Amino acid sequence: MTDNLMQTYRRLPVAFARGQGAYLEDTDGKRYLDALTGLAVCGLGHAHPAVTKAISNQAAALIHTSNLYQIPLQAALAERLCSMSGMDRVFFANSGAEANEAAIKIARLHGRTRNIARPAIIAADQSFHGRTMATLTATGNRKVQAGFEPLLSGFVRAPYNDVDTLTKIGENNADVVAVMIEPVQGESGINIPADDYLQKVRALCDARGWLMILDEVQTGNGRTGKYFAYQHTGILPDVVTTAKGLGNGVPIGACLARGAAADLFQPGHHGSTFGGNLLACAAAHAVLDTLVNEGLFGRAADLGDRILKGLKEGLAGNNGVREIRGKGLMLAVEMNEPCPDLVGKGLDAGILINVANDCVVRLLPPLNLTDAEADELVMKVTALING
Ligand SMILES: *Cc1c(COP(=O)(O)O)cnc(C)c1O
């Protein structure tokens, strides 16, 4: 059935026919509770009526023109994102990797303004920034990079959640122009840094004249309990990228920047044929309307607390569990041993989960679960893990 697809994914033996809220139904009519939402994409759940209506109406009127012309819906979306984030300007792309490519290009232009001929960006171990050549170079995972050498030059590695090492790199490497990090590392298994980590990175970036670039492709759009995860900390980055949850399934990415960093791109520097087209912007407007009108940032925080507490109770006494952690609705149960088989067992049990980094059960459920759905999720996940 997949003979004509390049073999980039080891696909599970299931296909879904429809969805409603937190539930998906497969082609045999079996129902699943979706605790993964297509990897933090469908934060409002499936077939959300506001998104469906917005994209149907927009598709009937006009899907795409070009960035050669004015696109008022795109400009309005940028204004909204800026007022929600404290940023000044937005570049729209179609994915997380593309949003990060824009951020990397902005960092290199920042280097030029400082007369640094070979600007370098510090990126963290265990990070994930995408699969394009620049973003896989930034990614701190050899599995993502292996086979694709030569990687790009101009990247320096540092451990995550370690400001001392960043400080030392600053003392020894005058080519550094930016630090690029995730506020919570998602793909490598929900790694949550110290509460003051982002503040300390901000202070170091200020002292060194580095751009602070936050990759909020996964953490953004309300997932951690604020629109962006850095909004828990009181700091502002210079550049922030997002994508996944922004269109609830319609591809859209965004690179937001503030201050001088927002003015580095000039005509001819960057572009995208599809980026920020009318259909994608209509979806994102509907997502923002819903997140704000339904108070889903606070809801994500409360649901996260509820699920975390439930998991801790339900898994207490399970010796296979190493740690249960979460920030809003980025939740993880780390096991002592690799547990990739839990994904397939979850399918049998009607729950969609993911296993990251071999040992971490990762949950990224919708932000608008009911309490009953959250409790069902806890029950199914604890049953799955307790076997
Ligand atoms: C998923 C992800 C990306 C890549 O996004 P794509 O849309 O797949 O290109 C980049 N950064 C982070 C933190 C992600 O979670």
Tab-separated table of N, CA and C in Angstrom, residues 112-187:
chain	number	residue	atom	x	y	z
A	112	ARG	N	26.591	39.758	10.284
A	112	ARG	CA	27.140	40.712	9.317
A	112	ARG	C	27.120	42.130	9.879
A	113	THR	N	26.035	42.490	10.575
A	113	THR	CA	25.969	43.854	11.126
A	113	THR	C	27.066	44.055	12.165
A	114	ARG	N	27.573	42.959	12.728
A	114	ARG	CA	28.653	43.069	13.721
A	114	ARG	C	30.018	42.790	13.097
A	115	ASN	N	30.047	42.746	11.752
A	115	ASN	CA	31.303	42.494	11.028
A	115	ASN	C	31.943	41.162	11.404
A	116	ILE	N	31.116	40.169	11.678
A	116	ILE	CA	31.636	38.820	11.933
A	116	ILE	C	31.451	38.028	10.640
A	117	ALA	N	32.570	37.651	10.035
A	117	ALA	CA	32.517	37.035	8.700
A	117	ALA	C	31.967	35.620	8.744
A	118	ARG	N	32.253	34.893	9.831
A	118	ARG	CA	31.799	33.502	9.937
A	118	ARG	C	30.965	33.324	11.201
A	119	PRO	N	29.768	33.914	11.196
A	119	PRO	CA	28.946	33.898	12.408
A	119	PRO	C	28.545	32.486	12.825
A	120	ALA	N	28.526	32.250	14.134
A	120	ALA	CA	28.173	30.927	14.661
A	120	ALA	C	26.968	31.029	15.587
A	121	ILE	N	26.166	29.987	15.553
A	121	ILE	CA	24.974	29.889	16.395
A	121	ILE	C	25.186	28.730	17.368
A	122	ILE	N	24.940	28.971	18.640
A	122	ILE	CA	25.024	27.884	19.623
A	122	ILE	C	23.679	27.162	19.644
A	123	ALA	N	23.721	25.837	19.518
A	123	ALA	CA	22.501	25.025	19.612
A	123	ALA	C	22.748	23.905	20.617
A	124	ALA	N	21.670	23.429	21.215
A	124	ALA	CA	21.797	22.526	22.362
A	124	ALA	C	21.845	21.050	21.974
A	125	ASP	N	22.531	20.272	22.801
A	125	ASP	CA	22.467	18.821	22.685
A	125	ASP	C	21.010	18.384	22.890
A	126	GLN	N	20.645	17.291	22.236
A	126	GLN	CA	19.291	16.730	22.344
A	126	GLN	C	18.184	17.626	21.802
A	127	SER	N	18.574	18.690	21.090
A	127	SER	CA	17.545	19.569	20.537
A	127	SER	C	16.974	18.965	19.259
A	128	PHE	N	15.835	19.486	18.845
A	128	PHE	CA	15.314	19.170	17.518
A	128	PHE	C	14.818	20.457	16.874
A	129	HIS	N	15.345	20.756	15.683
A	129	HIS	CA	14.937	21.989	15.005
A	129	HIS	C	14.428	21.763	13.592
A	130	GLY	N	14.440	20.510	13.115
A	130	GLY	CA	13.900	20.250	11.787
A	130	GLY	C	14.828	19.407	10.943
A	131	ARG	N	14.429	19.193	9.690
A	131	ARG	CA	15.092	18.225	8.805
A	131	ARG	C	15.708	18.854	7.562
A	132	THR	N	15.655	20.173	7.437
A	132	THR	CA	16.380	20.806	6.330
A	132	THR	C	17.863	20.823	6.692
A	133	MET	N	18.724	21.159	5.751
A	133	MET	CA	20.156	21.058	6.037
A	133	MET	C	20.596	21.967	7.196
A	134	ALA	N	20.089	23.191	7.229
A	134	ALA	CA	20.505	24.072	8.330
A	134	ALA	C	19.892	23.607	9.644
A	135	THR	N	18.641	23.220	9.622
A	135	THR	CA	17.985	22.867	10.892
A	135	THR	C	18.451	21.504	11.398
A	136	LEU	N	18.833	20.595	10.499
A	136	LEU	CA	19.363	19.320	11.013
A	136	LEU	C	20.774	19.514	11.545
A	137	THR	N	21.471	20.503	11.003
A	137	THR	CA	22.782	20.836	11.571
A	137	THR	C	22.606	21.393	12.986
A	138	ALA	N	21.582	22.208	13.176
A	138	ALA	CA	21.314	22.762	14.507
A	138	ALA	C	20.815	21.691	15.472
A	139	THR	N	20.178	20.667	14.940
A	139	THR	CA	19.600	19.612	15.768
A	139	THR	C	20.683	18.827	16.503
A	140	GLY	N	20.494	18.618	17.804
A	140	GLY	CA	21.501	17.937	18.602
A	140	GLY	C	21.271	16.447	18.691
A	141	ASN	N	21.175	15.796	17.542
A	141	ASN	CA	20.890	14.367	17.522
A	141	ASN	C	21.592	13.767	16.316
A	142	ARG	N	22.597	12.957	16.566
A	142	ARG	CA	23.398	12.375	15.480
A	142	ARG	C	22.550	11.540	14.519
A	143	LYS	N	21.469	10.923	15.036
A	143	LYS	CA	20.633	10.094	14.153
A	143	LYS	C	20.009	10.933	13.044
A	144	VAL	N	19.698	12.193	13.387
A	144	VAL	CA	19.073	13.081	12.401
A	144	VAL	C	20.098	13.534	11.361
A	145	GLN	N	21.367	13.609	11.786
A	145	GLN	CA	22.416	14.158	10.916
A	145	GLN	C	23.135	13.104	10.083
A	146	ALA	N	23.225	11.869	10.623
A	146	ALA	CA	24.087	10.853	10.013
A	146	ALA	C	23.688	10.582	8.569
A	147	GLY	N	24.672	10.614	7.684
A	147	GLY	CA	24.432	10.355	6.278
A	147	GLY	C	24.321	11.615	5.447
A	148	PHE	N	24.146	12.729	6.120
A	148	PHE	CA	23.901	13.969	5.373
A	148	PHE	C	25.068	14.954	5.423
A	149	GLU	N	26.227	14.464	5.871
A	149	GLU	CA	27.402	15.298	5.881
A	149	GLU	C	27.803	15.636	4.436
A	150	PRO	N	28.424	16.743	4.143
A	150	PRO	CA	28.871	17.744	5.110
A	150	PRO	C	27.722	18.596	5.662
A	151	LEU	N	27.732	18.730	6.989
A	151	LEU	CA	26.765	19.625	7.623
A	151	LEU	C	27.204	21.069	7.387
A	152	LEU	N	26.349	21.997	7.738
A	152	LEU	CA	26.712	23.406	7.587
A	152	LEU	C	27.759	23.790	8.621
A	153	SER	N	28.595	24.739	8.274
A	153	SER	CA	29.477	25.301	9.294
A	153	SER	C	28.706	26.398	10.020
A	154	GLY	N	29.286	26.895	11.118
A	154	GLY	CA	28.639	27.996	11.817
A	154	GLY	C	27.680	27.575	12.904
A	155	PHE	N	27.848	26.355	13.414
A	155	PHE	CA	27.061	25.930	14.572
A	155	PHE	C	27.997	25.402	15.652
A	156	VAL	N	27.687	25.715	16.891
A	156	VAL	CA	28.474	25.275	18.041
A	156	VAL	C	27.520	24.531	18.964
A	157	ARG	N	27.972	23.389	19.490
A	157	ARG	CA	27.109	22.596	20.369
A	157	ARG	C	27.344	22.947	21.834
A	158	ALA	N	26.290	22.883	22.628
A	158	ALA	CA	26.416	23.070	24.076
A	158	ALA	C	25.362	22.212	24.759
A	159	PRO	N	25.634	21.778	25.985
A	159	PRO	CA	24.605	21.017	26.705
A	159	PRO	C	23.387	21.911	26.982
A	160	TYR	N	22.220	21.305	27.046
A	160	TYR	CA	20.984	22.033	27.372
A	160	TYR	C	20.957	22.307	28.875
A	161	ASN	N	20.299	23.414	29.238
A	161	ASN	CA	20.113	23.717	30.661
A	161	ASN	C	21.450	23.886	31.386
A	162	ASP	N	22.416	24.489	30.689
A	162	ASP	CA	23.760	24.651	31.264
A	162	ASP	C	24.295	26.020	30.836
A	163	VAL	N	24.071	27.022	31.672
A	163	VAL	CA	24.458	28.399	31.318
A	163	VAL	C	25.965	28.594	31.474
A	164	ASP	N	26.585	27.861	32.394
A	164	ASP	CA	28.034	28.003	32.587
A	164	ASP	C	28.793	27.680	31.297
A	165	THR	N	28.375	26.604	30.632
A	165	THR	CA	29.056	26.253	29.377
A	165	THR	C	28.831	27.329	28.321
A	166	LEU	N	27.628	27.866	28.246
A	166	LEU	CA	27.372	28.958	27.295
A	166	LEU	C	28.286	30.143	27.589
A	167	THR	N	28.426	30.440	28.868
A	167	THR	CA	29.271	31.572	29.272
A	167	THR	C	30.712	31.341	28.825
A	168	LYS	N	31.195	30.099	29.031
A	168	LYS	CA	32.576	29.774	28.633
A	168	LYS	C	32.753	29.860	27.125
A	169	ILE	N	31.757	29.386	26.387
A	169	ILE	CA	31.845	29.481	24.923
A	169	ILE	C	31.960	30.948	24.525
A	170	GLY	N	31.177	31.797	25.201
A	170	GLY	CA	31.227	33.232	24.908
A	170	GLY	C	32.604	33.825	25.145
A	171	GLU	N	33.289	33.328	26.180
A	171	GLU	CA	34.626	33.850	26.493
A	171	GLU	C	35.665	33.425	25.455
A	172	ASN	N	35.403	32.275	24.813
A	172	ASN	CA	36.417	31.701	23.919
A	172	ASN	C	36.117	31.821	22.435
A	173	ASN	N	34.911	32.167	22.083
A	173	ASN	CA	34.536	32.154	20.669
A	173	ASN	C	33.862	33.468	20.290
A	174	ALA	N	34.624	34.315	19.622
A	174	ALA	CA	34.127	35.656	19.266
A	174	ALA	C	33.201	35.625	18.056
A	175	ASP	N	33.068	34.436	17.430
A	175	ASP	CA	32.191	34.346	16.255
A	175	ASP	C	30.724	34.101	16.600
A	176	VAL	N	30.456	33.786	17.862
A	176	VAL	CA	29.061	33.474	18.223
A	176	VAL	C	28.195	34.716	18.085
A	177	VAL	N	27.029	34.551	17.464
A	177	VAL	CA	26.092	35.673	17.290
A	177	VAL	C	24.706	35.374	17.843
A	178	ALA	N	24.443	34.109	18.185
A	178	ALA	CA	23.093	33.767	18.624
A	178	ALA	C	23.093	32.445	19.391
A	179	VAL	N	22.075	32.289	20.223
A	179	VAL	CA	21.799	31.008	20.879
A	179	VAL	C	20.405	30.590	20.431
A	180	MET	N	20.271	29.326	20.032
A	180	MET	CA	18.973	28.822	19.578
A	180	MET	C	18.575	27.637	20.461
A	181	ILE	N	17.467	27.787	21.188
A	181	ILE	CA	17.057	26.700	22.088
A	181	ILE	C	15.530	26.555	22.128
A	182	GLU	N	15.093	25.384	22.566
A	182	GLU	CA	13.676	25.143	22.852
A	182	GLU	C	13.440	25.435	24.338
A	183	PRO	N	12.351	26.128	24.675
A	183	PRO	CA	12.054	26.380	26.092
A	183	PRO	C	11.798	25.089	26.867
A	184	VAL	N	11.210	24.101	26.207
A	184	VAL	CA	11.143	22.730	26.709
A	184	VAL	C	11.500	21.873	25.499
A	185	GLN	N	12.453	20.960	25.658
A	185	GLN	CA	12.799	20.113	24.514
A	185	GLN	C	11.726	19.052	24.312
A	186	GLY	N	11.138	19.046	23.115
A	186	GLY	CA	10.007	18.161	22.852
A	186	GLY	C	10.386	16.803	22.308
A	187	GLU	N	11.052	16.787	21.148
A	187	GLU	CA	11.310	15.520	20.462
A	187	GLU	C	12.201	14.594	21.273
